[in-house]
PDB file of C-alpha atoms in Angstrom:
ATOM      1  CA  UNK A   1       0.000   0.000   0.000  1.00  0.00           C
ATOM      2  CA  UNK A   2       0.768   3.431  -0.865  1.00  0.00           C
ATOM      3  CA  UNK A   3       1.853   6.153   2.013  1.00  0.00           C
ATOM      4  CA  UNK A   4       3.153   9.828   2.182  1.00  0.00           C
ATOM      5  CA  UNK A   5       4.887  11.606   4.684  1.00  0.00           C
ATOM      6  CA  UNK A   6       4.975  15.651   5.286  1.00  0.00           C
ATOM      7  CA  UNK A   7       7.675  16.317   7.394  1.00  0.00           C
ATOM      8  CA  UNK A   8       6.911  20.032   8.495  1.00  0.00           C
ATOM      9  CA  UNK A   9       3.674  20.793  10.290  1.00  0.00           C
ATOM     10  CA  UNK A  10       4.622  24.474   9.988  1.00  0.00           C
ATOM     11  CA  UNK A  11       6.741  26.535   7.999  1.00  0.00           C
ATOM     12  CA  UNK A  12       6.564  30.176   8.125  1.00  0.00           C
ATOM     13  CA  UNK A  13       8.664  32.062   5.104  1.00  0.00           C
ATOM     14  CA  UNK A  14       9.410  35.551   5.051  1.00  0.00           C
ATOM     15  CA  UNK A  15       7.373  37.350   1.806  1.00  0.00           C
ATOM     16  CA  UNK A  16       9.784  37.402  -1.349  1.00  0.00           C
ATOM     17  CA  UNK A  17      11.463  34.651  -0.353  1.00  0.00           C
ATOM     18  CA  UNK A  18      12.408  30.664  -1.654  1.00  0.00           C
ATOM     19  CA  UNK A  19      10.114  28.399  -0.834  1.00  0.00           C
ATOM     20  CA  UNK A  20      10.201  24.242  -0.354  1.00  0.00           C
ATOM     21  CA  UNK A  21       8.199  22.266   0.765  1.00  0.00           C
ATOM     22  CA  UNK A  22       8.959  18.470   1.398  1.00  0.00           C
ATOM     23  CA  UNK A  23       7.055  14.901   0.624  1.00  0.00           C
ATOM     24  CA  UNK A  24       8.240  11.892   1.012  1.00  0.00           C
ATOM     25  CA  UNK A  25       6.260   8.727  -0.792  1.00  0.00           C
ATOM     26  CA  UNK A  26       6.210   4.762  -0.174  1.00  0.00           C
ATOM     27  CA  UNK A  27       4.927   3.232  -3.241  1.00  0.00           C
ATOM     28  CA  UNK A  28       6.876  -0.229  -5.052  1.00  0.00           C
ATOM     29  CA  UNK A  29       6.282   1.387  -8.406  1.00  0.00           C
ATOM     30  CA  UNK A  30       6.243   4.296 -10.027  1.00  0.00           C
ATOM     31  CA  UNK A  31       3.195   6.448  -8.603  1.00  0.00           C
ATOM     32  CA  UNK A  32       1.066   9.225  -9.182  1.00  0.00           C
ATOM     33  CA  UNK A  33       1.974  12.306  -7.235  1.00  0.00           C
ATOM     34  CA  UNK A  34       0.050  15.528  -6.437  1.00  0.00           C
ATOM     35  CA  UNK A  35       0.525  18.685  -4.565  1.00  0.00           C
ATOM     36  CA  UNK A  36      -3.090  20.343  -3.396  1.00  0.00           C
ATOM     37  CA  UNK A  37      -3.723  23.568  -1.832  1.00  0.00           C
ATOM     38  CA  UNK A  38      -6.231  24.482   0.955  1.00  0.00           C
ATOM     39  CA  UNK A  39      -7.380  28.298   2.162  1.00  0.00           C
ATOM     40  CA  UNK A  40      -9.051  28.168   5.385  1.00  0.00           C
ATOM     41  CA  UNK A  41     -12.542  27.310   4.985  1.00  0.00           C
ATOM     42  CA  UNK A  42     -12.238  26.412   1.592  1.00  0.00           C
ATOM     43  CA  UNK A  43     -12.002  23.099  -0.392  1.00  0.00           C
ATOM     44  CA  UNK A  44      -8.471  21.695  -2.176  1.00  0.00           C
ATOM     45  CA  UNK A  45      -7.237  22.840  -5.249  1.00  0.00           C
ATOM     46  CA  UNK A  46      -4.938  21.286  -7.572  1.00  0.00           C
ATOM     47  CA  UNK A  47      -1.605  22.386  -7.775  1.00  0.00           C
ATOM     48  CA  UNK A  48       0.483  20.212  -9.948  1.00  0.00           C
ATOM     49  CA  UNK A  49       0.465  16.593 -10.498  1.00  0.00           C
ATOM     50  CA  UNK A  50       3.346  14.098 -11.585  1.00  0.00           C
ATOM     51  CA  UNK A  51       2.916  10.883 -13.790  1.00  0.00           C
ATOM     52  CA  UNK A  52       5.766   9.854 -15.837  1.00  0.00           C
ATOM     53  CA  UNK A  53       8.621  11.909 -17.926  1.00  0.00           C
ATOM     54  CA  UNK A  54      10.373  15.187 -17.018  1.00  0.00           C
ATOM     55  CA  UNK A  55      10.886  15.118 -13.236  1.00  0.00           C
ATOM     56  CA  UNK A  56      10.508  18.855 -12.994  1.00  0.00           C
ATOM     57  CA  UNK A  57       6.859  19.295 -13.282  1.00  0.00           C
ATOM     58  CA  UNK A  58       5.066  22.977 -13.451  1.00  0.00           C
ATOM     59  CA  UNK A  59       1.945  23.795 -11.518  1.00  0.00           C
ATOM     60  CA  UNK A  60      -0.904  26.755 -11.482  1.00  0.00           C
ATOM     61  CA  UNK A  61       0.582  30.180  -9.770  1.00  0.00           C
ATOM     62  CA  UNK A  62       4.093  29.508 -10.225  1.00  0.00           C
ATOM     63  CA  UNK A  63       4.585  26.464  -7.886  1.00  0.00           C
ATOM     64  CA  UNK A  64       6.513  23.451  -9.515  1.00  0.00           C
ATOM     65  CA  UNK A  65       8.026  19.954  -8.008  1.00  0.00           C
ATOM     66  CA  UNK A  66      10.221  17.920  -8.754  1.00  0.00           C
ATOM     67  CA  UNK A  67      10.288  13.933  -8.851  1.00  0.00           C
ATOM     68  CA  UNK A  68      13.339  12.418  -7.168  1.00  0.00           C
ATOM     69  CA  UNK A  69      12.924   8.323  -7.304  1.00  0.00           C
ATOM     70  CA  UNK A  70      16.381   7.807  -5.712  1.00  0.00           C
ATOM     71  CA  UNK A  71      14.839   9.878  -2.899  1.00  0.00           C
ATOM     72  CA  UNK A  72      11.151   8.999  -2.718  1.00  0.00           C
ATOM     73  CA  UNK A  73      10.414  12.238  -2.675  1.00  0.00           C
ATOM     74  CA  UNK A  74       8.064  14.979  -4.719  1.00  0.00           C
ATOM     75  CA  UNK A  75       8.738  18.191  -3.020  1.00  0.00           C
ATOM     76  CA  UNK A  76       7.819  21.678  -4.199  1.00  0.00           C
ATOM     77  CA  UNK A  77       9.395  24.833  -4.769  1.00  0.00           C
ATOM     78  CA  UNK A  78       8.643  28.537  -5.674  1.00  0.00           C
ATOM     79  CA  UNK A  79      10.726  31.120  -5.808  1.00  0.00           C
ATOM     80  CA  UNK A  80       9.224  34.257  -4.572  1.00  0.00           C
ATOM     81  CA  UNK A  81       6.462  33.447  -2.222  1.00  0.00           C
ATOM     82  CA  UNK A  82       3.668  36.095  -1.475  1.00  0.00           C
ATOM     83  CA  UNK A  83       1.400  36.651   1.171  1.00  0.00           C
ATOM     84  CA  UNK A  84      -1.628  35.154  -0.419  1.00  0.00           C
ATOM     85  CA  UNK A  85       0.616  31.531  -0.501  1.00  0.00           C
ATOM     86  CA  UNK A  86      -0.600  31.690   3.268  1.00  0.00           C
ATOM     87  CA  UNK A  87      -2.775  28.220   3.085  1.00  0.00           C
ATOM     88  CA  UNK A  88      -2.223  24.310   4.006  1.00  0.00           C
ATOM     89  CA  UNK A  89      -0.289  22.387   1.472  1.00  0.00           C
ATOM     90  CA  UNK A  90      -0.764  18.604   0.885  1.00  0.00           C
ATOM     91  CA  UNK A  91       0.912  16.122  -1.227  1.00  0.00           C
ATOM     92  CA  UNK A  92      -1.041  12.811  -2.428  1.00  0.00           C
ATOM     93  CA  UNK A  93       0.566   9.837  -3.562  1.00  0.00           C
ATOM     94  CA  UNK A  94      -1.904   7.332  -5.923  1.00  0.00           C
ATOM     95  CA  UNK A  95      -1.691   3.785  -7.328  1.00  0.00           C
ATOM     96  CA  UNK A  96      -0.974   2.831 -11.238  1.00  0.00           C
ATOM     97  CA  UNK A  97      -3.461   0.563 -10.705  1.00  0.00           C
ATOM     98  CA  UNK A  98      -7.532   0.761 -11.100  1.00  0.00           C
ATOM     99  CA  UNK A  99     -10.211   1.335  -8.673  1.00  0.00           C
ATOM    100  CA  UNK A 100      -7.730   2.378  -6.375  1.00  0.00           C
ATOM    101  CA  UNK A 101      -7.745   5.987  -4.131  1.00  0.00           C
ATOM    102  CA  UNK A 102      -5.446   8.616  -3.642  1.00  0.00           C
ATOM    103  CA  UNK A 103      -3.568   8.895  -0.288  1.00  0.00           C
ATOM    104  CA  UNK A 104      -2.919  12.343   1.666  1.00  0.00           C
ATOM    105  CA  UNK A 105       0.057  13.149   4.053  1.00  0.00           C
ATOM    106  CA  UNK A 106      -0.653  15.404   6.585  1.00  0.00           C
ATOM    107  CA  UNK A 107      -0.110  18.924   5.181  1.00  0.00           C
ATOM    108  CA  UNK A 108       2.044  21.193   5.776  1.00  0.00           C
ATOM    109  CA  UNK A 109       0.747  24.831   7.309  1.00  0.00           C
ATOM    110  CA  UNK A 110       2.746  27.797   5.457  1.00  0.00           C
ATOM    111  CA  UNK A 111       2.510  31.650   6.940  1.00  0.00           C
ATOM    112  CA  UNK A 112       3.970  34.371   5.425  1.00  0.00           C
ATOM    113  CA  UNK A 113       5.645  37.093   7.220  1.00  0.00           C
ATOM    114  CA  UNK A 114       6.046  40.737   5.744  1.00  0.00           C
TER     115      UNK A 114
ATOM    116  CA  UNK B   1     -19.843  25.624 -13.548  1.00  0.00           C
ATOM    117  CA  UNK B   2     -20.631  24.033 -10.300  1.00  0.00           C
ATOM    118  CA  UNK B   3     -18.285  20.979 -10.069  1.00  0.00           C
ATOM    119  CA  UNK B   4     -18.911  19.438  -6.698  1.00  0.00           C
ATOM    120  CA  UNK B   5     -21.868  20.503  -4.851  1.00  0.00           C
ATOM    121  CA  UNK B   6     -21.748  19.188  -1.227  1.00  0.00           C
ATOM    122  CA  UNK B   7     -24.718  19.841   1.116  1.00  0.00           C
ATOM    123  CA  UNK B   8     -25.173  21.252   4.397  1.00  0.00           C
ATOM    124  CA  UNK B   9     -22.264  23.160   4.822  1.00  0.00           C
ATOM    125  CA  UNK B  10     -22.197  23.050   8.428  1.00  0.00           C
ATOM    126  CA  UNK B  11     -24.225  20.867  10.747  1.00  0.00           C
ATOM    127  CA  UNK B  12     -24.929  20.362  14.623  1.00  0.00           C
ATOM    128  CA  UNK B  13     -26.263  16.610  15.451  1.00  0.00           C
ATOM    129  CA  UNK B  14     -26.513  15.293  19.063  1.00  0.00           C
ATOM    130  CA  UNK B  15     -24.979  11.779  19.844  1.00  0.00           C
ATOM    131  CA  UNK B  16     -26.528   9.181  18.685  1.00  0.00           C
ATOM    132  CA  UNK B  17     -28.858  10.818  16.048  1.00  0.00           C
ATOM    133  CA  UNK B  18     -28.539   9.926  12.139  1.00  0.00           C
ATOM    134  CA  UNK B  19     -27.620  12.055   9.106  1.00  0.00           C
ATOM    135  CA  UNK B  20     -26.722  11.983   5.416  1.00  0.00           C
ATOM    136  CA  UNK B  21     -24.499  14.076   3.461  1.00  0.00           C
ATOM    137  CA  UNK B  22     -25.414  14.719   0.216  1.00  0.00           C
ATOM    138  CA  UNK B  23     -22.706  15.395  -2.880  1.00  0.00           C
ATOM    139  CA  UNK B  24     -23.080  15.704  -6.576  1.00  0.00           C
ATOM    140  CA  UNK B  25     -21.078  16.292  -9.200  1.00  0.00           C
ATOM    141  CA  UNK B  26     -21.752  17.788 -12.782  1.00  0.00           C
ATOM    142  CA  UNK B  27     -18.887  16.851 -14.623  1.00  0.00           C
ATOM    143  CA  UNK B  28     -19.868  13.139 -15.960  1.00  0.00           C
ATOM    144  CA  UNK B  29     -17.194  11.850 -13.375  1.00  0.00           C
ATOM    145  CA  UNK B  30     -16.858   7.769 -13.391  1.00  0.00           C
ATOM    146  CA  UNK B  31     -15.230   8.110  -9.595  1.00  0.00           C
ATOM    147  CA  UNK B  32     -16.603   9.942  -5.870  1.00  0.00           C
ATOM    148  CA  UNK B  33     -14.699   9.631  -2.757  1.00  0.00           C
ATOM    149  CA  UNK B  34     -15.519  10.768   0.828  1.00  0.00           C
ATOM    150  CA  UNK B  35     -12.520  12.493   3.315  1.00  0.00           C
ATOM    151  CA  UNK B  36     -12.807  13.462   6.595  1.00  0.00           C
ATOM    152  CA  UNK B  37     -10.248  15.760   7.638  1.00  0.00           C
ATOM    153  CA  UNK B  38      -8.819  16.836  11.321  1.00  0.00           C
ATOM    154  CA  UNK B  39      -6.329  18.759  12.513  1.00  0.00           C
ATOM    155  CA  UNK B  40      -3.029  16.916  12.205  1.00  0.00           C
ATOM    156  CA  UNK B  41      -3.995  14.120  10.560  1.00  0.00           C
ATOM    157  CA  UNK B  42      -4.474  15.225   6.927  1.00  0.00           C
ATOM    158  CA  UNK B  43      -7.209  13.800   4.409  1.00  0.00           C
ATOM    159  CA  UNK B  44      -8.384  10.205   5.557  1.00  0.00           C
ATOM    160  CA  UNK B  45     -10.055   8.011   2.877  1.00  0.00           C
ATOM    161  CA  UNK B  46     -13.664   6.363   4.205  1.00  0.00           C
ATOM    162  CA  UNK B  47     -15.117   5.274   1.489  1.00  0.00           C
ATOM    163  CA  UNK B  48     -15.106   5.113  -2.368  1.00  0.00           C
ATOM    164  CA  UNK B  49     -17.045   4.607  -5.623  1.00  0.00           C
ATOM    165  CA  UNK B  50     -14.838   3.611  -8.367  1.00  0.00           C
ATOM    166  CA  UNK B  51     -17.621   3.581 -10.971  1.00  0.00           C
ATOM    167  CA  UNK B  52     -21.907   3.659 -10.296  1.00  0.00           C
ATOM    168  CA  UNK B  53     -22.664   0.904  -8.710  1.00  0.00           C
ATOM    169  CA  UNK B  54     -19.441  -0.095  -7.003  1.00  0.00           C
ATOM    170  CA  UNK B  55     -18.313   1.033  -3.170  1.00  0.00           C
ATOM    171  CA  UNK B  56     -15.132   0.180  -1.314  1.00  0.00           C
ATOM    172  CA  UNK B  57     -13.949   0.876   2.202  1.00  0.00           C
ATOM    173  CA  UNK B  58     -11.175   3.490   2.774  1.00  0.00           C
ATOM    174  CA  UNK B  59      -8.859   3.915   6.168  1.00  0.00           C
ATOM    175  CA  UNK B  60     -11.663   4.946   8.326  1.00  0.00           C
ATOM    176  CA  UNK B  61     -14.804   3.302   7.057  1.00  0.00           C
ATOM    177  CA  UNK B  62     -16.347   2.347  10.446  1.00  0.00           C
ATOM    178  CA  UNK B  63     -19.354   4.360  11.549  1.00  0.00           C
ATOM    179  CA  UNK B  64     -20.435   5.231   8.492  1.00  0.00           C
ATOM    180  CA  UNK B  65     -22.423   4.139   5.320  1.00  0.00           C
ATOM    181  CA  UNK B  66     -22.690   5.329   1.759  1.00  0.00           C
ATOM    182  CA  UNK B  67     -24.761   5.192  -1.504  1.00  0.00           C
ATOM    183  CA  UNK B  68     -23.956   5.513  -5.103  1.00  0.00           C
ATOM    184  CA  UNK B  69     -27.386   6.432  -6.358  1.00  0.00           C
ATOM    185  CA  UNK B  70     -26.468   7.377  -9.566  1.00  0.00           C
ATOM    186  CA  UNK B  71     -23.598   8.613 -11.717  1.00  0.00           C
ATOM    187  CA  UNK B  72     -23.784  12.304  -9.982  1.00  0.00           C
ATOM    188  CA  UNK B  73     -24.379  11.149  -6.344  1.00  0.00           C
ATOM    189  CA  UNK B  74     -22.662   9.800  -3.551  1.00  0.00           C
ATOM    190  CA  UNK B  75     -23.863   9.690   0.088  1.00  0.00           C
ATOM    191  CA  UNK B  76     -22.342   9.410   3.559  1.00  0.00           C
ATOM    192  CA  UNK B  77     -24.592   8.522   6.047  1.00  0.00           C
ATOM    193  CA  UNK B  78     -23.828   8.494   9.946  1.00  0.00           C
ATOM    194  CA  UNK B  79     -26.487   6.084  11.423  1.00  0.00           C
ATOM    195  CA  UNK B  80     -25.671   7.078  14.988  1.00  0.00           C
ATOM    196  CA  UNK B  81     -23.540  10.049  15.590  1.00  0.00           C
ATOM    197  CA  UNK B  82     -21.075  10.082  18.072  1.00  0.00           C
ATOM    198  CA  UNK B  83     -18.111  13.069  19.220  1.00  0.00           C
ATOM    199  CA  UNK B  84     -15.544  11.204  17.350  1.00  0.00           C
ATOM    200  CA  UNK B  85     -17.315  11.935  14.222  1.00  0.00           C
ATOM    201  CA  UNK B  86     -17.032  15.806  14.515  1.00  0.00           C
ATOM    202  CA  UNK B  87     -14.758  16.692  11.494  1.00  0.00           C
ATOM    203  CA  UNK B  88     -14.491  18.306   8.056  1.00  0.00           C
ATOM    204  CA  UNK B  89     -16.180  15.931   5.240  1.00  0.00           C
ATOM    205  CA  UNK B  90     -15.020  16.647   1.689  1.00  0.00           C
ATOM    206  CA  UNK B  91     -16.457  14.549  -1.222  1.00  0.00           C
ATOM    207  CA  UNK B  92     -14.353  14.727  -4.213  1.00  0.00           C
ATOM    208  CA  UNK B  93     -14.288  12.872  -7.563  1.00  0.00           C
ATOM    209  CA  UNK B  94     -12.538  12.073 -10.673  1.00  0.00           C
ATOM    210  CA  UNK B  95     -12.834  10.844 -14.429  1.00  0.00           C
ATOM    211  CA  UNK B  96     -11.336   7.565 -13.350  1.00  0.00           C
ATOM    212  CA  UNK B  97     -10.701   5.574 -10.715  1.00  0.00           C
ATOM    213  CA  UNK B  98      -6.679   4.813 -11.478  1.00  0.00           C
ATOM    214  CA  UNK B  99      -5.919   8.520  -9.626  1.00  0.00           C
ATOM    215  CA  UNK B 100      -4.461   9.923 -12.934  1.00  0.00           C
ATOM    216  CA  UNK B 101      -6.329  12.828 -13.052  1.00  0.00           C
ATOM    217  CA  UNK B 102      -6.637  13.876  -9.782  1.00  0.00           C
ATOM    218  CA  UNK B 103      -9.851  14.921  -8.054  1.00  0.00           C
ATOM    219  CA  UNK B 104     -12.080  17.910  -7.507  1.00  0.00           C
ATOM    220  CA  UNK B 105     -12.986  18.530  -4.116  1.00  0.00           C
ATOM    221  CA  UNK B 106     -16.204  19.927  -2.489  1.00  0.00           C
ATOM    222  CA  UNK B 107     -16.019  22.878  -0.499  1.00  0.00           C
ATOM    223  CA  UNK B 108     -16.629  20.632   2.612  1.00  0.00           C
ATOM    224  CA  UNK B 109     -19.500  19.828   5.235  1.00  0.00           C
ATOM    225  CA  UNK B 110     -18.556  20.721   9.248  1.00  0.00           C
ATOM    226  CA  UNK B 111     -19.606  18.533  10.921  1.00  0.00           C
ATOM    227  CA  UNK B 112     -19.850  19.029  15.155  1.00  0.00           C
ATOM    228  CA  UNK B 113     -21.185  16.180  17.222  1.00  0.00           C
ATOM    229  CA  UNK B 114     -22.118  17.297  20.862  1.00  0.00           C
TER     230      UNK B 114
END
């Protein structure tokens, strides 16, 4: 079975500045990958998803992620961050494999300081 | 342009009394899923439709039931409430059920169980 692991509850990032946040996958084969966004009180949005090919994927308002499979890992970067980035960031690993469900880490909580 | 339509928003129940939550999507989607989110532990899967017709357990499945009435709807039902089950729902769904195009979420139901 699939699994992904968040490793920062909380990040807080200064406006302007880089931005990464980290996910970490257990899958035996090559898996589906998303990152999904959440304001408070709102549903999740897609951000960018990863299936196969370049490992450096683009995503909707300049976030992108790349896939590392030596690493397990799918984390995601932007370069300037702004204060309306403030949200809760998860990653979702799925099967290559039918009738089968996506699987959420925890999310990760970013603030943005002035 | 509604996508996923998830009804009530928000909703009060007393222990031991029953409720359904209603979703339906507008998009032709094969695939529904229901979430329940709380704080610190992410999006947990309880159950799924891969196609009408079909339903299959998630992480959390116990406490609750659900119905694939037709292509557009998917119900959760909590036959007797209880404090545990006070959390965020989301309903979400998907073209197909092999998680390679992601889902659309619902804007959520809030669920409080005194």
């Amino acid at each position: 079975a699939q699994s992904v692991t968040q490793p920062d509850i909380h990040i807080t990032v200064s406006e302007g500045a880089s931005l990464e946040l980290r996910c970490n996958y257990s899958y035996g084969a090559t898996p589906y990958l998303f990152w999904y966004v959440q304001s408070p009180g709102q549903g999740l949005q897609l951000l960018l998803k990863y299936f196969s090919g370049d490992t450096l994927v683009q995503g909707i308002k300049g976030f992108e992620a790349e896939f590392k499979r030596s690493q397990s890992s799918f984390n995601q970067m932007k370069p300037s961050v702004h204060w309306s980035d403030a949200a809760e960031y998860f990653c979702a690993v799925g099967a290559n494999q039918a009738g089968t469900a996506l699987i959420f880490g925890k999310g990760t909580t970013l603030s943005v300081s002035s | 342009n509604a996508g996923v339509t998830q009804t009530p928003k928000f909703q009060v129940l007393k222990t031991g009394q029953s409720m359904t939550l209603q979703c339906a999507q507008d998009m032709n989607h094969n695939s529904m899923y229901w979430y329940r989110q709380d704080p610190g532990m992410g999006l947990r899967l309880i159950y799924y439709s891969a196609s009408e017709g079909t339903t299959d357990k998630g992480e959390v499945p116990n406490g609750y039931n659900v119905s694939r009435l037709n292509k557009r709807e998917f119900s959760l039902r909590l036959e007797s409430a209880a404090p545990s089950q006070t959390s965020v729902y989301f309903c979400a769904s998907s073209e197909d059920a092999g998680s390679f195009y992601g889902y659309t979420f619902g804007s959520g139901t809030r669920l409080t169980v005194v």
